XYZ file of C-alpha atoms in Angstrom:
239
model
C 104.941 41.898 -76.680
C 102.911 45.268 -76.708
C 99.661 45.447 -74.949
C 96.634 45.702 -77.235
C 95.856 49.694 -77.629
C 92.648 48.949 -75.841
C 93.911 47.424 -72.911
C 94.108 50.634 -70.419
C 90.550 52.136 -71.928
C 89.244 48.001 -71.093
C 90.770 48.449 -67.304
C 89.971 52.016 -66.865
C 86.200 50.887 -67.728
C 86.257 48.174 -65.476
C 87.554 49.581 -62.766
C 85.100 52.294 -62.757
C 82.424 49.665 -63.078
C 83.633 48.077 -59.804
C 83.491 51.203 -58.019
C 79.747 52.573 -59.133
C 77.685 52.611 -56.273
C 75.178 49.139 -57.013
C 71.738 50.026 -58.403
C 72.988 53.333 -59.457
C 71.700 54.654 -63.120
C 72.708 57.500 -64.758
C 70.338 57.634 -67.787
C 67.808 60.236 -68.908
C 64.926 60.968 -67.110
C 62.013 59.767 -69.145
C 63.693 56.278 -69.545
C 62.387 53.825 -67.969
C 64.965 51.504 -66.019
C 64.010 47.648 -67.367
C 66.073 45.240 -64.978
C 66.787 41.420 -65.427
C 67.960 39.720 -62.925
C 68.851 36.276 -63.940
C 70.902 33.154 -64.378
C 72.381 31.469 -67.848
C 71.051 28.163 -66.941
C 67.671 28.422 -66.153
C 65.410 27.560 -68.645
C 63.040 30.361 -68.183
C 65.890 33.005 -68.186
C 66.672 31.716 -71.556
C 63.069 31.363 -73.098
C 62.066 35.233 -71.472
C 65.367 36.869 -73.043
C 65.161 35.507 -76.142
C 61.629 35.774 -77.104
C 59.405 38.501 -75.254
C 62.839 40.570 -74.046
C 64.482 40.381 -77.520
C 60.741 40.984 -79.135
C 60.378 43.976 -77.420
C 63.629 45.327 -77.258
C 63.568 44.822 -81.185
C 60.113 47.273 -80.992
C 60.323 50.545 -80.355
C 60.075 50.085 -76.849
C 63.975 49.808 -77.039
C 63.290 54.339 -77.063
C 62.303 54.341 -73.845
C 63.842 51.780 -72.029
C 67.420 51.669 -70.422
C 68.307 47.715 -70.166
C 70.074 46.252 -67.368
C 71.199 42.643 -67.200
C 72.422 41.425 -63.610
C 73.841 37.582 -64.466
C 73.901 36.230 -60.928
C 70.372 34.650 -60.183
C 69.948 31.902 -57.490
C 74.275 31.752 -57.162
C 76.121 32.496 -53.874
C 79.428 32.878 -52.408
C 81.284 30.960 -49.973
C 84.475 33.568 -49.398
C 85.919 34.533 -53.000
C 84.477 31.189 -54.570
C 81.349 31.520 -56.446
C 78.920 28.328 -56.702
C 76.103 28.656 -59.196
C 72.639 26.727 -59.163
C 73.192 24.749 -62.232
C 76.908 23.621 -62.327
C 80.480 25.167 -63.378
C 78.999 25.676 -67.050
C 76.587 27.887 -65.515
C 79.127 30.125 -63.494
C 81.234 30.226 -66.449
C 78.895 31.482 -68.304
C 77.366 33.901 -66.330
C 80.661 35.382 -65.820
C 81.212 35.749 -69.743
C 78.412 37.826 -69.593
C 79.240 39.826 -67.026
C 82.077 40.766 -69.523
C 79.978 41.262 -72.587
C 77.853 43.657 -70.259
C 81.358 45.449 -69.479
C 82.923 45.840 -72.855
C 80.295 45.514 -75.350
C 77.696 48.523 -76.158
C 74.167 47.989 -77.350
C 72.940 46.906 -79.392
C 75.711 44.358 -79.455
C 75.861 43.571 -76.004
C 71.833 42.073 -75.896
C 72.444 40.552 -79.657
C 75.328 38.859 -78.020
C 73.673 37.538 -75.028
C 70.787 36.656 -76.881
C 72.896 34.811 -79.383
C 74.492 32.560 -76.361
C 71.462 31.912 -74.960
C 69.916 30.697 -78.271
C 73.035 28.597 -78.952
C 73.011 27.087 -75.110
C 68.984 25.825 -76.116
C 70.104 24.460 -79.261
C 72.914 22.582 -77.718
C 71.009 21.683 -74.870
C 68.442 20.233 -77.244
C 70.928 17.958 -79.342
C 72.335 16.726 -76.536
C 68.993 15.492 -75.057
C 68.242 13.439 -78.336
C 71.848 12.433 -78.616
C 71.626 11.287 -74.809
C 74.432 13.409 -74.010
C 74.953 16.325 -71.182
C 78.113 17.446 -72.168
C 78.344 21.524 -73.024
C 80.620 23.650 -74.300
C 80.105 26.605 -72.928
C 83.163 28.582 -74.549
C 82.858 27.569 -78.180
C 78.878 29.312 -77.612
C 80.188 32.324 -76.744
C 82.858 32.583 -79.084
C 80.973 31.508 -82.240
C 78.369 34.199 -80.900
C 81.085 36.829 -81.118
C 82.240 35.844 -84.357
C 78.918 35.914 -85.957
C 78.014 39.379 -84.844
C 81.502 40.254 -86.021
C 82.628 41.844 -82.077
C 85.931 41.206 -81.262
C 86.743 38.363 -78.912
C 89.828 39.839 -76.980
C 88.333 42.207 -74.412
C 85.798 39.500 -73.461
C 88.468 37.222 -73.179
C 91.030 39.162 -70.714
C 87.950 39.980 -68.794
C 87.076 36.441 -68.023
C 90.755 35.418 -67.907
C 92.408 38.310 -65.686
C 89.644 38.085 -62.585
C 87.713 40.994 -63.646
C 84.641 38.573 -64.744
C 84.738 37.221 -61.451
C 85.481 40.429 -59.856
C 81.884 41.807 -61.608
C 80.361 39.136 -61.135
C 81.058 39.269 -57.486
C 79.642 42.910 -57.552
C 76.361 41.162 -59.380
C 75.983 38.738 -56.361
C 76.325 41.978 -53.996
C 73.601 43.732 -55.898
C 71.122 40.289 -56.171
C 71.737 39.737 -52.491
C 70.870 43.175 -51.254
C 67.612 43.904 -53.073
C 64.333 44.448 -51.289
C 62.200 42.828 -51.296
C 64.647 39.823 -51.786
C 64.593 38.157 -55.020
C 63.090 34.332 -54.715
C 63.869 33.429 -57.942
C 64.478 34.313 -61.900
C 63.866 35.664 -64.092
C 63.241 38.423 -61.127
C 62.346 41.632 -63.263
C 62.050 45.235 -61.913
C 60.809 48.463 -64.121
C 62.073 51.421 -62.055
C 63.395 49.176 -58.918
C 59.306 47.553 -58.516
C 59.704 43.824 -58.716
C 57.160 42.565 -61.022
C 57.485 39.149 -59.275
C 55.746 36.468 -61.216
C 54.190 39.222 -63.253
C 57.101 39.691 -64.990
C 55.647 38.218 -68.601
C 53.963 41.578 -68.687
C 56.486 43.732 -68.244
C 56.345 45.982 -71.467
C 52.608 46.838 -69.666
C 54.646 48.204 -66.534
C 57.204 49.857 -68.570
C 54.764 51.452 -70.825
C 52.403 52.720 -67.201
C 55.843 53.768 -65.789
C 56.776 56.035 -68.703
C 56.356 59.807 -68.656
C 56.983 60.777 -71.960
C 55.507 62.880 -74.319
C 56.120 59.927 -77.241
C 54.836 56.752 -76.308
C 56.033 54.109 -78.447
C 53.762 52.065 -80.873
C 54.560 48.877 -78.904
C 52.827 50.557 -75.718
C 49.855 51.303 -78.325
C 48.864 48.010 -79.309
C 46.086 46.606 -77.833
C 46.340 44.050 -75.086
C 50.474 44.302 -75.824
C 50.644 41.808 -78.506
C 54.823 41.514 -76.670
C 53.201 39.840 -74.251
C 51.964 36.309 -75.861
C 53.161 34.244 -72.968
C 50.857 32.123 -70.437
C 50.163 33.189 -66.749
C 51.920 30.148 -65.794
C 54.841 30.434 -63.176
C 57.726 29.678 -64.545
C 60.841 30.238 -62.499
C 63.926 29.501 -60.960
C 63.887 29.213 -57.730
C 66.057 29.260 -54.837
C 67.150 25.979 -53.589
């Protein structure tokens, strides 16, 4: 049978993904670089992508921002074999981000990782009241895909052929080596600055951090109306 016609573009992408030096950016200037680091199973992850993160990156705040997802968190490596805070489900999740992030441009890629994360509360929900802890992780991601219409296959021989694990590996490299050290997530950075348990006001930092001529409307409002959530800590932390 004939390899898909996207195949060698997919592996050609990849590959250079593996070999970009980690932390590296090559976006315009004025951008500001937005970075989540984070884990698909912590509740906090979930609740800061899909509300403030997916408010503001549906504001034009998306102008001036250049998005980075790292899906590694509080996980670590023993040798080749990857064991995430919150279970298998977790790890295989994360890693079917990790290909999204690879093969899927925005604005799919954060619709689609928005989408999963939605779908993983829902489930997560119904399975408290029906006193069951069960998940399917796969059928979130794939009914994800199919409702923003992306095409399943490249995520698919990402996760299946080692390259998920091989990026997520790359992830872990990145989370492990940052400094200061990241003590739990969601562990947010505008321009490589942790904002640390600040990180509910982090259209404020991106907005002080841009040098633009334009600054968006979303930096204009008053008190950053993005920003809705408590001062409470909420995060994941390290074991």
């Amino acid at each position: 049978m004939a390899s898909p016609p996207f195949l060698p573009l997919l592996l050609l992408l990849l590959s250079l993904l593996l070999l970009s030096p980690p932390q590296s950016y090559s976006y315009e200037s004025d951008k500001v670089n937005l970075t989540l680091y984070y884990e698909t199973g912590c509740p906090y992850c979930r609740d800061f992508i899909i509300h403030p993160l997916a408010e503001a990156m549906g504001s034009d705040l998306v102008n001036i921002v250049n998005l980075r997802l790292v899906p590694w968190g509080n996980a670590y490596s023993i040798g080749s074999t990857i064991v995430c805070q919150h279970g298998e489900d977790e790890c295989l999740l994360n890693r079917i981000h990790a290909c999204i992030i690879a093969v899927a441009r925005q604005p799919y890629m954060f619709d689609i990782i928005k989408c999963t994360e939605e779908e993983e509360e829902e489930e997560e929900e119904e399975q408290q009241a029906a006193n069951n802890m069960s998940s399917n992780p796969s059928a979130v991601w794939t009914y994800c895909v199919d409702k923003l219409q992306f095409p399943k296959s490249p995520i698919e021989h990402c996760s299946n052929s080692g390259m998920g694990e091989k990026l997520l590996l790359k992830y872990g490299y990145d989370t492990t080596h940052l400094k200061p050290p990241l003590r739990g997530v969601p562990w947010v950075t505008v321009n490589g600055i942790p904002l640390a348990q600040e990180y509910k006001k982090f259209v404020s930092y991106v907005c002080n951090a841009y040098k633009g001529k334009s600054l968006p409307i979303a930096c204009r409002k008053s008190s950053h109306d993005i920003e809705k959530s408590s001062n409470e800590e909420q995060m994941c932390y390290r074991a």
